[in-house]
XYZ file of C-alpha atoms in Angstrom:
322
model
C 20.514 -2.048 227.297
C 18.196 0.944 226.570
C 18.989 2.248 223.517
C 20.710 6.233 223.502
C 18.949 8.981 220.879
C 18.947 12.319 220.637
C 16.055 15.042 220.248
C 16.982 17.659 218.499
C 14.854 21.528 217.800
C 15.441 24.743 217.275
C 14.172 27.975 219.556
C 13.838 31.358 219.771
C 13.244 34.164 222.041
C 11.180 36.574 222.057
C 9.253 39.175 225.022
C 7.653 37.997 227.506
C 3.827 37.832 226.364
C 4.596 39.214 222.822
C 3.233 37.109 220.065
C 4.751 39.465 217.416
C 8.141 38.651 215.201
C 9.311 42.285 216.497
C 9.725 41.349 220.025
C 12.470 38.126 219.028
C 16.052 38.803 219.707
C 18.882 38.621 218.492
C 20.858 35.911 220.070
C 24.521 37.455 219.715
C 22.982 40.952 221.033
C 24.211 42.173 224.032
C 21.302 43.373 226.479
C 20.422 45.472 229.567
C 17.718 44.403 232.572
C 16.624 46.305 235.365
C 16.372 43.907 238.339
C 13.138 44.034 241.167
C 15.844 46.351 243.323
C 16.796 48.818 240.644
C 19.959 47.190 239.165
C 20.997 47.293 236.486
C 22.898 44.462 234.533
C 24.470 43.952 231.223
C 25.197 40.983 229.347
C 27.253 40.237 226.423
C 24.545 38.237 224.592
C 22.115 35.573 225.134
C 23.937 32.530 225.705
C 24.206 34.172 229.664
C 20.862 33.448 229.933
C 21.132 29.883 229.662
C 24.598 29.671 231.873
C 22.773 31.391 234.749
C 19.619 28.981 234.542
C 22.424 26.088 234.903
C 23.696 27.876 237.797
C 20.545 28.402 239.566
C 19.597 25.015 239.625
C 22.947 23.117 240.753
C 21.370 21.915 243.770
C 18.498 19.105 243.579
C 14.844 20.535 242.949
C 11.583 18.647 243.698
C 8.392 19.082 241.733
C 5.396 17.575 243.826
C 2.768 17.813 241.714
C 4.695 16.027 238.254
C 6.513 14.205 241.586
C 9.944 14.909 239.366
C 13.432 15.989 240.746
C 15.427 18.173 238.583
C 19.526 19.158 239.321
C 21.696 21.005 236.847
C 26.188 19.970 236.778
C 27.538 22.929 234.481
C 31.186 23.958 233.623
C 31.316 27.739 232.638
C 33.090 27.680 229.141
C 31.703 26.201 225.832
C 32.443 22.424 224.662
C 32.569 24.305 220.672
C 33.816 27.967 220.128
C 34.332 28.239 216.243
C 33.657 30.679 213.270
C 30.172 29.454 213.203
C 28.598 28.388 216.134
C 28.991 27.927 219.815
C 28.268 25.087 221.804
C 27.760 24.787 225.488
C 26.760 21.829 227.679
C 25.487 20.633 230.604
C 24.649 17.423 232.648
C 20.934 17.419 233.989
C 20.015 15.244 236.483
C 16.397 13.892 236.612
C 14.163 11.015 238.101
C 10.578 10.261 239.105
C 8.948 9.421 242.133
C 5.988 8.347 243.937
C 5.224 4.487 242.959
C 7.222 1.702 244.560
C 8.288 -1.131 242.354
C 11.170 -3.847 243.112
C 14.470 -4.261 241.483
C 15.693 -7.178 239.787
C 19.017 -8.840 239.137
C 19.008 -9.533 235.618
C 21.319 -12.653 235.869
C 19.623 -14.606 239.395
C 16.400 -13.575 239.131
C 16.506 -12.059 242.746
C 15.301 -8.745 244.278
C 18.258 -6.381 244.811
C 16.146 -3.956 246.066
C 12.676 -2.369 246.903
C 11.976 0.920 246.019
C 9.459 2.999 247.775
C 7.382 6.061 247.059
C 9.635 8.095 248.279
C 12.865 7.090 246.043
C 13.741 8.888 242.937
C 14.923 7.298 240.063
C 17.780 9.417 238.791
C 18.828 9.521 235.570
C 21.676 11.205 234.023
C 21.327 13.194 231.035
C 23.181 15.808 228.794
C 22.016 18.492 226.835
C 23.426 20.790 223.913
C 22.759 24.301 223.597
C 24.019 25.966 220.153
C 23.989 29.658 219.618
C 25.118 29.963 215.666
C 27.079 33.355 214.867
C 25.818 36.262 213.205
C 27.163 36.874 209.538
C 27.368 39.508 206.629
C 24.136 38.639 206.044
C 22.459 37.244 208.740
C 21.463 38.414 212.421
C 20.499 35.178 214.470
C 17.350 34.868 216.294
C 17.274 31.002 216.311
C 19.465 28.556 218.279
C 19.305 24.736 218.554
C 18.699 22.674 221.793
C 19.365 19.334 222.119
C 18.435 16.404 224.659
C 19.969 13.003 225.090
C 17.079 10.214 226.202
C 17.628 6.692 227.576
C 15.000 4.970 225.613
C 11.908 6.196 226.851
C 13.095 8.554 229.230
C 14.368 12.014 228.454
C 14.398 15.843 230.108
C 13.160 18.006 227.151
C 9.193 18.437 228.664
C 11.196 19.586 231.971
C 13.691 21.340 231.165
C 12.359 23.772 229.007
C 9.178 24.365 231.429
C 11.466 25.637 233.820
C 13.288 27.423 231.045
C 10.262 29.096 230.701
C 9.727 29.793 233.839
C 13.317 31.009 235.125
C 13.250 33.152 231.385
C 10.171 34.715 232.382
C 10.897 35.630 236.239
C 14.453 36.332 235.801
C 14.669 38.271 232.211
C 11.328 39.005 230.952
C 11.954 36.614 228.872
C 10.044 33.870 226.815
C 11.112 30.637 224.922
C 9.728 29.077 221.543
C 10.938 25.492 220.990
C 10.117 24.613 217.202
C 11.436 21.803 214.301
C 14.238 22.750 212.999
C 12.992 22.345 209.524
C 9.904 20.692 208.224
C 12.409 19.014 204.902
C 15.109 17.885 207.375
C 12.073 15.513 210.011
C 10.742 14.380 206.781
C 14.250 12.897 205.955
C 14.711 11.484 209.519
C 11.582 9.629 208.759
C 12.347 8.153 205.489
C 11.896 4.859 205.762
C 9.156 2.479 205.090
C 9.733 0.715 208.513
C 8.960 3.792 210.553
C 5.794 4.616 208.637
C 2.791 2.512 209.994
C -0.457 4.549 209.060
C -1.995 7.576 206.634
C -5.287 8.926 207.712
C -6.615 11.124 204.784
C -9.383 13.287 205.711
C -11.577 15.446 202.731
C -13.936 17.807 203.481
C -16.533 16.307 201.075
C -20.702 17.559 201.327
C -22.992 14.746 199.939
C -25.571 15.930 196.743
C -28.045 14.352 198.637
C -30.107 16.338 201.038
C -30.884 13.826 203.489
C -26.636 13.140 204.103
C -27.134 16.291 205.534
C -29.494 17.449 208.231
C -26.949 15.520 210.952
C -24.478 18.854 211.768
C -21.282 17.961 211.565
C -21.781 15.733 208.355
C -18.890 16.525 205.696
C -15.962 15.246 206.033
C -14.217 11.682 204.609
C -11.526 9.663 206.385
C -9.835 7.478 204.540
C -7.237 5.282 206.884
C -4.369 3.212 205.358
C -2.546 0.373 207.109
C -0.470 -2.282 206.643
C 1.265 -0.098 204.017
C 3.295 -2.355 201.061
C 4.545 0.494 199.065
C 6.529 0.032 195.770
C 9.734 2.611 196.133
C 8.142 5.079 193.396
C 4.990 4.561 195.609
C 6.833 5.825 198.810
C 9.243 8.303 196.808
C 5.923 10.138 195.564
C 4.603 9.841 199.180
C 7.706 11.798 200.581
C 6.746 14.328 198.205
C 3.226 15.084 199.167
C 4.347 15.185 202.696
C 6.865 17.200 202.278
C 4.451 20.022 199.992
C 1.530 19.843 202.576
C 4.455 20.698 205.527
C 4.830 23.491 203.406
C 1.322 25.711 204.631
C -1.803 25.036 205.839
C -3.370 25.483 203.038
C -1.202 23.268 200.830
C -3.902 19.778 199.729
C -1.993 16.153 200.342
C -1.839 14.270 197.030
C -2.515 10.897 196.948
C -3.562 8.692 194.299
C -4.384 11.541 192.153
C -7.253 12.771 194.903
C -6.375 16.078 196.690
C -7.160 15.827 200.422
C -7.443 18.700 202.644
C -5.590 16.981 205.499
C -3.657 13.911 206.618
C -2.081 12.703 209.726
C 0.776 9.910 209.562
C 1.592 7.587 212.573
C 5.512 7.077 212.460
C 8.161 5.243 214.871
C 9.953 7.852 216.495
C 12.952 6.698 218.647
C 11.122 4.227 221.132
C 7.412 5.970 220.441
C 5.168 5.570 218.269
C 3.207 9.691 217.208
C 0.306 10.427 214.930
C 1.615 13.701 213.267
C -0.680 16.224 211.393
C 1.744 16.911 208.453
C 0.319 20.535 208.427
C 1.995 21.010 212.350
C 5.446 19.336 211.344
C 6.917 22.670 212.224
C 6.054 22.327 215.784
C 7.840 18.833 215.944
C 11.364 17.875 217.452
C 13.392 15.951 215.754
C 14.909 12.172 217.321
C 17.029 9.633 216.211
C 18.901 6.815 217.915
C 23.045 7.107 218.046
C 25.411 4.831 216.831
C 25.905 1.688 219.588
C 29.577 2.462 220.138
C 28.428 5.930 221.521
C 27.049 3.998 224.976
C 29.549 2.812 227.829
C 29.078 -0.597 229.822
C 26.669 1.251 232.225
C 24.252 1.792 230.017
C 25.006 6.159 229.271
C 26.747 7.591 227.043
C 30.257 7.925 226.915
C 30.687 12.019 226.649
C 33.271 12.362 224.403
C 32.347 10.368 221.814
C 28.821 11.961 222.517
C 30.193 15.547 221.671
C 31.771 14.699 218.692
C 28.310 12.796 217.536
C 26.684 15.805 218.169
C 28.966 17.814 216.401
C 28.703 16.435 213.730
C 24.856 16.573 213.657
C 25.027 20.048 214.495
C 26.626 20.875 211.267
C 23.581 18.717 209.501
C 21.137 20.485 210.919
C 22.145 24.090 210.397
C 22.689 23.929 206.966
C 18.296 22.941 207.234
C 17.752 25.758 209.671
C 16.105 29.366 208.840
C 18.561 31.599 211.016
């Protein structure tokens, strides 16, 4: 069976067009719109905006140019109401079509079926919004989302383009999705297995003139594979990493030589990414659940689901920047 992970990252929103940090909400704020006929409406806080994006898209919806259906099965009240956060859920219902292919039995070796162009594999999926609660101190303008996958397959790329798009039409509304914290992927990636490659690169100009007349000339790559690191080796690794996630402008140490860049290629879930370590905030975070989460069909079982993900959820907000 396909193997069941989670991708997890946090969001914000903000205006629609801004690009300042004065046009993001407040999630727990209530809000006013004036609708295209003069109406207006007035909502609690932000979570609505999620419920009624759920609700708008119960029945099936057909994308012919990414040839991808999309369907939305939401129940009103949250799965989580505490002193902290809240939690709501739905079940999103997703498939491709467009290439025919046959179907299998795993056991005789026969074909069970053909599928043509025109079938769509669906596949069901669940997905976690968390609004955390304003505090003495704090006034929350990020939340968490969070996707289930079936090995390769998963609904964040969709879902949150027609976020985007129902946000924007609907609300005047747009949505950031970002890592929840830079320290807490490093940790998620901690371990030599899922690290396969560092490319270094140095901005380096030669003393000698004739290195340079090509343009472009300046710049050293230095790739390492096949990596057989001592753990004091890796440890002090981690730790560059994690300082050059830190800014832009932060040099990778390695070896005593300050780089101005690197790129790792790491195993994430069933994938294999090259990441700049300087755009680790831009990153989601996966990781596979435990086996017993997964019924005999293959999905999840969505109880023991939630209370995986609650669990997580508490993990990953004492990373976040609220």
């Amino acid at each position: 069976m396909a193997s069941i992970s989670i991708t997890a990252c946090s969001f914000y929103l903000r205006k629609k067009n801004s690009r300042t940090t004065r046009d993001v909400y407040n999630l727990n704020d209530s809000f006013t719109i004036t609708t295209e006929d003069g109406e207006v409406k007035s909502y609690f806080d932000y979570s609505i905006i999620f419920k009624e994006f759920f609700e708008s898209h119960t029945m099936i919806q057909i994308d012919e140019t990414k040839q991808q259906s999309f369907q939305c099965e939401y129940k009103n009240n949250p799965i989580v109401d505490n002193e902290v956060y809240k939690v709501y859920c739905a079940k999103i219902h997703s498939g491709d079509y467009g290439s025919s292919s046959e179907i299998i039995n795993l056991n005789t070796k026969e074909i069970k079926y053909k599928k043509s162009v025109d079938d769509i594999d669906v596949k069901p999926f669940f997905i976690f919004i968390v609004i955390p609660k304003d505090n003495d101190k704090i006034k929350v303008q990020k939340g968490m989302l969070i996707f289930q996958n079936i090995g390769p397959y998963g609904i964040k790329t969709i879902t949150t383009a027609k976020m985007q798009d129902y946000f924007s039409n609907n609300f005047g509304i747009s949505i950031q999705c970002n890592c929840i914290a830079p320290k807490l992927f490093i940790e998620k990636v901690k371990k030599k297995n899922k690290l396969n490659k560092i490319c270094l690169i140095k901005n380096y100009k030669s003393n000698d003139k004739a290195d340079n007349l090509s343009k472009g000339y300046g710049t050293e790559v230095r790739v390492l594979s096949n990596l057989d690191l001592s753990e004091k080796q890796f440890e002090k690794l981690m730790e560059s990493i994690k300082y050059a996630s830190g800014g832009k402008y932060n040099l990778f140490e390695f070896e005593r030589i300050l780089y101005h860049n690197a790129k790792i290629q790491v195993n994430i879930g069933e994938h294999v990414k090259t990441i700049n370590v300087h755009n680790i905030d831009r990153l989601s975070i996966v990781e596979e659940v435990p086996d017993d989460i997964k019924s005999i069909n293959g999905h999840p079982d969505k109880i023991k689901l939630i209370n995986y993900v609650k669990n997580t959820i508490d993990d990953y907000l004492n990373e976040m920047v609220l």
